């Protein structure tokens, strides 16, 4: 995959809160990150700005982006995301070409890449097949279970009761 990294050409604003975020930036991030809200759906102009707030809040440094064909590149979503990631000094690995109907072997390929790269965060950009394959790969990698062990009702919650797993960011391009 493509590995992209940028160096920051400015200094981070070390505000009074001591976490490297500007005052307004930090307020917005705190507002977005309510403890009682593990899943957030953002669908409005400026959604990527809100995603960047989430990344800052989570202190993510290494991202792993999963896409399908070239639609994420053609529509500009990947370029916007990459610009945001580079602005915050995130290293990012890109996994492209998830097929329209991914097999368990396709998901295992993503898991192998995740194992090599060991990201803090997974970002999936694409249609339903890409989003589903990325989610399956992420939970397979995080649990150590083979993807075939994930099929069925409550497979993860029964094996890992009460355990929470790191969130992913899913960006559907099919609207």
XYZ file of N, CA and C in Angstrom:
525
model
N 0.821 -1.188 0.000
C 0.000 0.000 0.000
C 0.856 1.239 0.000
N 0.173 2.366 -0.182
C 0.859 3.643 -0.146
C 1.053 4.049 1.304
N 2.224 4.459 1.685
C 2.447 4.996 3.015
C 2.695 6.483 2.866
N 1.927 7.256 3.564
C 2.043 8.696 3.451
C 2.342 9.261 4.833
N 3.256 10.225 4.853
C 3.569 10.868 6.113
C 3.979 12.295 5.800
N 3.628 13.183 6.650
C 4.005 14.577 6.453
C 4.606 15.097 7.735
N 5.459 16.102 7.610
C 5.944 16.737 8.815
C 5.220 18.060 8.976
N 4.992 18.405 10.178
C 4.273 19.633 10.483
C 5.210 20.814 10.277
N 4.731 21.828 9.579
C 5.564 22.995 9.294
C 5.268 24.139 10.240
N 4.371 23.951 11.158
C 4.052 24.972 12.137
C 4.081 24.338 13.506
N 3.909 25.146 14.516
C 3.885 24.561 15.848
C 2.446 24.404 16.291
N 2.201 23.426 17.075
C 0.874 23.174 17.617
C 0.605 24.209 18.704
N -0.608 24.687 18.776
C -0.999 25.658 19.785
C -1.129 24.934 21.116
N -0.213 25.202 22.022
C -0.291 24.582 23.340
C -1.117 25.485 24.227
N -2.411 25.269 24.206
C -3.341 26.131 24.923
C -3.321 25.825 26.409
N -4.133 26.568 27.124
C -4.172 26.427 28.575
C -4.582 25.030 29.019
N -5.293 24.323 28.159
C -5.700 22.975 28.563
C -4.552 21.985 28.449
N -3.419 22.396 27.883
C -2.213 21.582 27.881
C -2.235 20.379 26.968
N -3.236 20.284 26.106
C -3.306 19.085 25.273
C -2.951 19.342 23.818
N -2.454 20.531 23.505
C -2.023 20.804 22.141
C -3.141 21.256 21.222
N -4.367 21.415 21.728
C -5.476 21.867 20.894
C -5.814 23.305 21.239
N -6.158 24.094 20.247
C -6.563 25.460 20.507
C -7.863 25.454 21.298
N -8.181 26.575 21.941
C -9.362 26.647 22.775
C -10.638 26.265 22.046
N -10.924 26.880 20.900
C -12.138 26.573 20.154
C -12.129 25.138 19.655
N -10.973 24.722 19.171
C -10.791 23.350 18.699
C -11.094 22.366 19.823
N -10.585 22.630 21.003
C -10.783 21.736 22.144
C -12.241 21.722 22.595
N -12.886 22.893 22.603
C -14.290 22.944 22.994
C -15.142 22.119 22.042
N -14.873 22.264 20.753
C -15.629 21.519 19.749
C -15.398 20.012 19.929
N -14.164 19.629 20.194
C -13.840 18.214 20.378
C -14.549 17.658 21.614
N -14.556 18.420 22.703
C -15.238 17.948 23.910
C -16.738 17.804 23.664
N -17.328 18.727 22.911
C -18.752 18.667 22.612
C -19.082 17.429 21.791
N -18.197 17.068 20.868
C -18.431 15.914 20.010
C -18.262 14.594 20.736
N -17.457 14.580 21.772
C -17.051 13.321 22.380
C -17.780 13.043 23.688
N -19.101 13.035 23.645
C -19.866 12.721 24.846
C -19.643 11.275 25.244
N -19.472 11.019 26.538
C -19.208 9.665 27.020
C -20.361 8.710 26.760
N -21.569 9.239 26.676
C -22.718 8.371 26.488
C -23.048 8.145 25.017
N -22.136 8.496 24.134
C -22.428 8.446 22.706
C -21.313 7.719 21.943
N -21.257 6.381 22.005
C -20.160 5.662 21.368
C -20.209 5.703 19.845
N -21.378 5.889 19.262
C -21.505 5.947 17.815
C -22.018 7.317 17.418
N -21.362 7.930 16.462
C -21.772 9.219 15.962
C -21.966 9.139 14.467
N -23.065 9.705 13.995
C -23.305 9.801 12.566
C -23.263 11.274 12.208
N -22.363 11.612 11.313
C -22.187 13.006 10.912
C -22.499 13.094 9.426
N -23.507 13.865 9.070
C -23.830 14.027 7.662
C -24.189 15.486 7.410
N -23.191 16.255 7.171
C -23.390 17.669 6.907
C -22.121 18.238 6.295
N -22.240 19.452 5.792
C -21.045 20.125 5.308
C -20.069 20.250 6.464
N -18.802 20.026 6.177
C -17.788 20.133 7.221
C -17.621 18.879 8.050
N -18.159 17.761 7.587
C -18.063 16.520 8.361
C -16.607 16.128 8.596
N -15.732 16.355 7.617
C -14.330 15.983 7.811
C -13.672 16.815 8.901
N -14.126 18.042 9.100
C -13.601 18.847 10.205
C -13.929 18.168 11.525
N -15.148 17.646 11.623
C -15.542 16.952 12.843
C -14.769 15.650 13.007
N -14.472 14.970 11.917
C -13.648 13.763 11.983
C -12.264 14.125 12.507
N -11.715 15.244 12.051
C -10.381 15.642 12.532
C -10.406 15.898 14.030
N -11.502 16.437 14.537
C -11.633 16.642 15.982
C -11.581 15.302 16.714
N -12.251 14.306 16.172
C -12.245 12.971 16.773
C -10.827 12.406 16.807
N -10.091 12.588 15.733
C -8.725 12.072 15.681
C -7.846 12.757 16.711
N -7.989 14.054 16.850
C -7.219 14.770 17.861
C -7.576 14.283 19.258
N -8.847 14.094 19.493
C -9.303 13.680 20.801
C -8.773 12.294 21.162
N -8.762 11.407 20.181
C -8.302 10.045 20.422
C -6.781 9.922 20.422
N -6.085 11.000 20.088
C -4.614 10.984 20.028
C -4.101 9.929 19.049
N -4.800 9.783 17.971
C -4.436 8.802 16.974
C -3.219 9.285 16.192
N -2.284 8.387 15.926
C -1.086 8.754 15.180
C -0.937 7.951 13.893
N -1.522 6.768 13.851
C -1.372 5.901 12.677
C -2.752 5.456 12.191
N -3.055 5.839 10.985
C -4.333 5.457 10.410
C -4.158 4.411 9.329
N -5.195 3.657 9.091
C -5.226 2.646 8.038
C -6.515 2.880 7.271
N -6.393 3.252 5.998
C -7.546 3.588 5.177
C -7.833 2.435 4.220
N -9.096 1.991 4.201
C -9.529 0.917 3.313
C -10.513 1.516 2.307
N -10.264 1.268 1.019
C -11.172 1.743 -0.026
C -11.452 0.618 -1.016
N -12.440 0.861 -1.849
C -12.770 -0.096 -2.906
C -11.980 0.238 -4.147
N -12.690 0.465 -5.239
C -12.044 0.835 -6.503
C -11.508 2.246 -6.428
N -11.775 3.013 -7.450
C -11.243 4.368 -7.509
C -12.251 5.444 -7.147
N -13.463 5.057 -6.717
C -14.499 6.070 -6.467
C -14.088 7.058 -5.378
N -13.435 6.591 -4.333
C -13.001 7.498 -3.259
C -11.974 8.490 -3.776
N -11.178 8.077 -4.766
C -10.204 8.980 -5.354
C -10.902 9.951 -6.321
N -11.790 9.407 -7.152
C -12.466 10.237 -8.168
C -13.361 11.305 -7.544
N -14.078 10.961 -6.493
C -15.011 11.933 -5.910
C -14.314 12.910 -4.967
N -13.042 12.698 -4.677
C -12.276 13.637 -3.863
C -12.298 13.359 -2.374
N -13.028 12.328 -1.941
C -13.119 12.036 -0.506
C -11.753 11.656 0.048
N -11.007 10.815 -0.678
C -9.697 10.409 -0.172
C -8.740 11.600 -0.115
N -8.775 12.460 -1.123
C -7.897 13.640 -1.122
C -8.209 14.530 0.080
N -9.495 14.742 0.363
C -9.878 15.550 1.524
C -9.405 14.902 2.822
N -9.598 13.603 2.930
C -9.177 12.885 4.124
C -7.658 12.937 4.280
N -6.951 12.689 3.207
C -5.490 12.695 3.256
C -4.959 14.072 3.663
N -5.554 15.131 3.138
C -5.154 16.491 3.508
C -5.335 16.697 5.007
N -6.478 16.252 5.536
C -6.740 16.382 6.962
C -5.735 15.579 7.784
N -5.479 14.336 7.379
C -4.536 13.494 8.115
C -3.136 14.098 8.125
N -2.703 14.586 6.984
C -1.369 15.180 6.901
C -1.275 16.449 7.749
N -2.347 17.221 7.810
C -2.348 18.447 8.609
C -2.146 18.156 10.093
N -2.546 16.968 10.531
C -2.402 16.606 11.936
C -1.271 15.611 12.182
N -0.373 15.494 11.223
C 0.809 14.632 11.366
C 0.481 13.154 11.540
N -0.581 12.673 10.925
C -0.907 11.264 11.019
C -0.227 10.505 9.900
N 0.398 9.432 10.269
C 0.948 8.507 9.291
C -0.217 7.653 8.816
N -0.232 7.337 7.539
C -1.394 6.635 7.017
C -1.000 5.592 5.988
N -1.570 4.415 6.103
C -1.396 3.336 5.142
C -2.696 3.193 4.368
N -2.600 3.021 3.057
C -3.779 2.894 2.208
C -3.888 1.476 1.675
N -5.053 0.869 1.866
C -5.356 -0.445 1.300
C -6.472 -0.238 0.291
N -6.185 -0.486 -0.979
C -7.145 -0.231 -2.049
C -7.656 -1.519 -2.666
N -8.742 -1.329 -3.404
C -9.309 -2.362 -4.271
C -10.014 -3.504 -3.564
N -10.756 -3.193 -2.504
C -11.654 -4.197 -1.942
C -12.713 -4.454 -3.013
N -12.926 -5.707 -3.402
C -13.883 -6.001 -4.480
C -15.333 -5.758 -4.055
N -16.239 -5.621 -5.038
C -17.651 -5.373 -4.732
C -18.295 -6.455 -3.846
N -17.908 -7.680 -3.979
C -18.423 -8.764 -3.132
C -17.230 -9.463 -2.473
N -16.664 -8.876 -1.423
C -15.447 -9.441 -0.832
C -15.676 -10.811 -0.205
N -14.688 -11.668 -0.363
C -14.724 -13.004 0.232
C -14.030 -12.968 1.592
N -14.106 -14.059 2.319
C -13.377 -14.125 3.588
C -11.875 -14.001 3.340
N -11.393 -14.493 2.224
C -9.966 -14.352 1.919
C -9.596 -12.887 1.676
N -10.486 -12.127 1.036
C -10.243 -10.683 0.857
C -10.124 -9.999 2.218
N -10.986 -10.374 3.153
C -10.940 -9.792 4.498
C -9.650 -10.220 5.201
N -9.257 -11.467 5.039
C -8.005 -11.942 5.652
C -6.798 -11.160 5.119
N -6.819 -10.766 3.857
C -5.719 -9.951 3.296
C -5.624 -8.614 4.028
N -6.772 -8.020 4.304
C -6.771 -6.756 5.047
C -6.236 -6.992 6.457
N -6.651 -8.088 7.090
C -6.175 -8.418 8.445
C -4.656 -8.564 8.446
N -4.101 -9.219 7.436
C -2.641 -9.378 7.369
C -1.949 -8.020 7.278
N -2.507 -7.115 6.487
C -1.928 -5.762 6.379
C -2.051 -5.012 7.704
N -3.196 -5.157 8.371
C -3.364 -4.530 9.684
C -2.315 -5.052 10.662
N -2.056 -6.341 10.606
C -1.059 -6.945 11.506
C 0.334 -6.388 11.258
N 0.657 -6.142 10.018
C 1.972 -5.594 9.680
C 2.100 -4.129 10.071
N 1.036 -3.382 9.889
C 1.077 -1.938 10.091
C 0.714 -1.507 11.512
N -0.143 -2.235 12.180
C -0.579 -1.963 13.560
C -1.069 -0.523 13.769
N -2.152 -0.153 13.081
C -2.658 1.216 13.213
C -3.437 1.437 14.508
N -3.626 2.722 14.831
C -4.460 3.120 15.962
C -5.924 3.218 15.554
N -6.155 3.443 14.264
C -7.495 3.743 13.790
C -7.682 3.205 12.388
N -8.878 2.717 12.098
C -9.226 2.283 10.751
C -10.265 3.243 10.188
N -10.041 3.662 8.959
C -10.981 4.531 8.248
C -11.376 3.798 6.976
N -12.675 3.555 6.807
C -13.181 2.870 5.615
C -13.925 3.883 4.752
N -13.592 3.922 3.468
C -14.241 4.838 2.530
C -14.772 4.014 1.379
N -16.077 4.051 1.161
C -16.630 3.322 0.028
C -18.076 2.936 0.238
N -18.496 1.950 -0.522
C -19.855 1.438 -0.426
C -19.959 0.405 0.686
N -21.113 -0.238 0.741
C -21.385 -1.197 1.806
C -20.401 -2.334 1.891
N -19.960 -2.856 0.751
C -19.008 -3.979 0.763
C -17.680 -3.571 1.382
N -17.207 -2.385 1.039
C -15.944 -1.896 1.605
C -16.094 -1.690 3.104
N -17.183 -1.048 3.507
C -17.384 -0.773 4.932
C -17.504 -2.070 5.727
N -18.253 -3.040 5.199
C -18.412 -4.326 5.897
C -17.100 -5.099 5.967
N -16.355 -5.137 4.872
C -15.069 -5.849 4.865
C -14.094 -5.205 5.844
N -14.065 -3.883 5.869
C -13.159 -3.177 6.775
C -13.531 -3.443 8.233
N -14.825 -3.397 8.554
C -15.263 -3.660 9.929
C -14.920 -5.093 10.342
N -15.163 -6.044 9.446
C -14.855 -7.444 9.751
C -13.352 -7.639 9.958
N -12.550 -7.014 9.111
C -11.088 -7.130 9.243
C -10.618 -6.516 10.556
N -11.163 -5.358 10.904
C -10.760 -4.659 12.130
C -11.052 -5.513 13.369
N -12.272 -6.064 13.450
C -12.629 -6.850 14.638
C -11.885 -8.185 14.651
N -11.620 -8.744 13.476
C -10.830 -9.971 13.391
C -9.416 -9.713 13.912
N -8.823 -8.614 13.476
C -7.464 -8.272 13.908
C -7.431 -7.957 15.402
N -8.403 -7.200 15.876
C -8.424 -6.798 17.289
C -8.669 -7.978 18.233
N -9.423 -8.981 17.781
C -9.742 -10.118 18.658
C -8.833 -11.311 18.449
N -8.165 -11.371 17.291
C -7.367 -12.542 16.961
C -8.197 -13.681 16.388
N -9.489 -13.455 16.206
C -10.364 -14.481 15.632
C -10.274 -14.460 14.111
N -10.402 -15.615 13.502
C -10.485 -15.661 12.053
C -11.829 -15.069 11.640
N -11.874 -14.458 10.481
C -13.101 -13.826 10.010
C -14.262 -14.821 9.951
N -13.983 -16.080 9.671
C -15.057 -17.077 9.611
C -15.714 -17.291 10.978
N -15.011 -16.959 12.060
C -15.570 -17.073 13.405
C -16.471 -15.899 13.779
N -16.570 -14.915 12.900
C -17.359 -13.722 13.196
C -18.801 -13.824 12.717
N -19.086 -14.792 11.843
C -20.430 -14.908 11.285
C -21.404 -15.451 12.307
N -22.555 -14.811 12.414
C -23.586 -15.269 13.334
C -23.962 -14.194 14.330
N -25.034 -14.413 14.997
C -25.559 -13.440 15.953
C -24.726 -13.419 17.229
N -24.366 -12.240 17.657
C -23.683 -11.990 18.937
C -22.361 -12.735 19.097
N -21.691 -13.072 18.028
C -20.429 -13.815 18.137
C -19.386 -13.074 18.975
N -19.236 -11.796 18.752
C -18.219 -11.034 19.479
C -18.690 -10.724 20.900
N -19.927 -10.277 21.044
C -20.407 -9.917 22.381
C -20.488 -11.139 23.300
N -20.746 -12.335 22.750
C -20.758 -13.543 23.575
C -19.353 -13.956 24.002
N -18.377 -13.793 23.102
C -16.997 -14.194 23.427
C -16.254 -13.159 24.255
N -16.651 -11.917 24.110
C -15.968 -10.825 24.805
C -17.005 -9.953 25.524
N -17.728 -10.508 26.496
C -18.803 -9.750 27.147
C -18.273 -8.490 27.828
N -18.954 -7.385 27.533
C -18.595 -6.118 28.161
C -17.379 -5.427 27.590
N -16.639 -6.088 26.730
C -15.428 -5.472 26.179
C -15.790 -4.504 25.062
N -15.147 -3.348 25.079
C -15.333 -2.379 24.012
C -14.107 -2.417 23.117
N -14.324 -2.214 21.842
C -13.244 -2.210 20.866
C -13.117 -0.813 20.276
N -11.922 -0.462 19.817
C -11.732 0.870 19.234
C -12.693 1.092 18.059
N -13.188 2.309 18.002
C -14.105 2.681 16.936
C -13.372 2.745 15.603
N -14.160 2.668 14.549
C -13.633 2.957 13.224
C -14.399 4.157 12.691
N -13.859 4.757 11.670
C -14.553 5.827 10.967
C -14.973 5.259 9.621
N -16.271 5.278 9.352
C -16.805 4.769 8.094
C -17.360 5.947 7.293
N -16.873 6.088 6.060
C -17.288 7.184 5.198
C -17.968 6.583 3.971
N -19.301 6.508 3.989
C -19.999 5.930 2.833
C -19.950 6.885 1.646
N -19.704 6.328 0.478
C -19.659 7.152 -0.737
C -20.842 6.847 -1.631
N -21.872 6.244 -1.085
C -23.006 5.760 -1.888
C -24.282 6.529 -1.634
N -24.191 7.801 -1.374
C -25.416 8.563 -1.082
C -25.842 9.400 -2.269
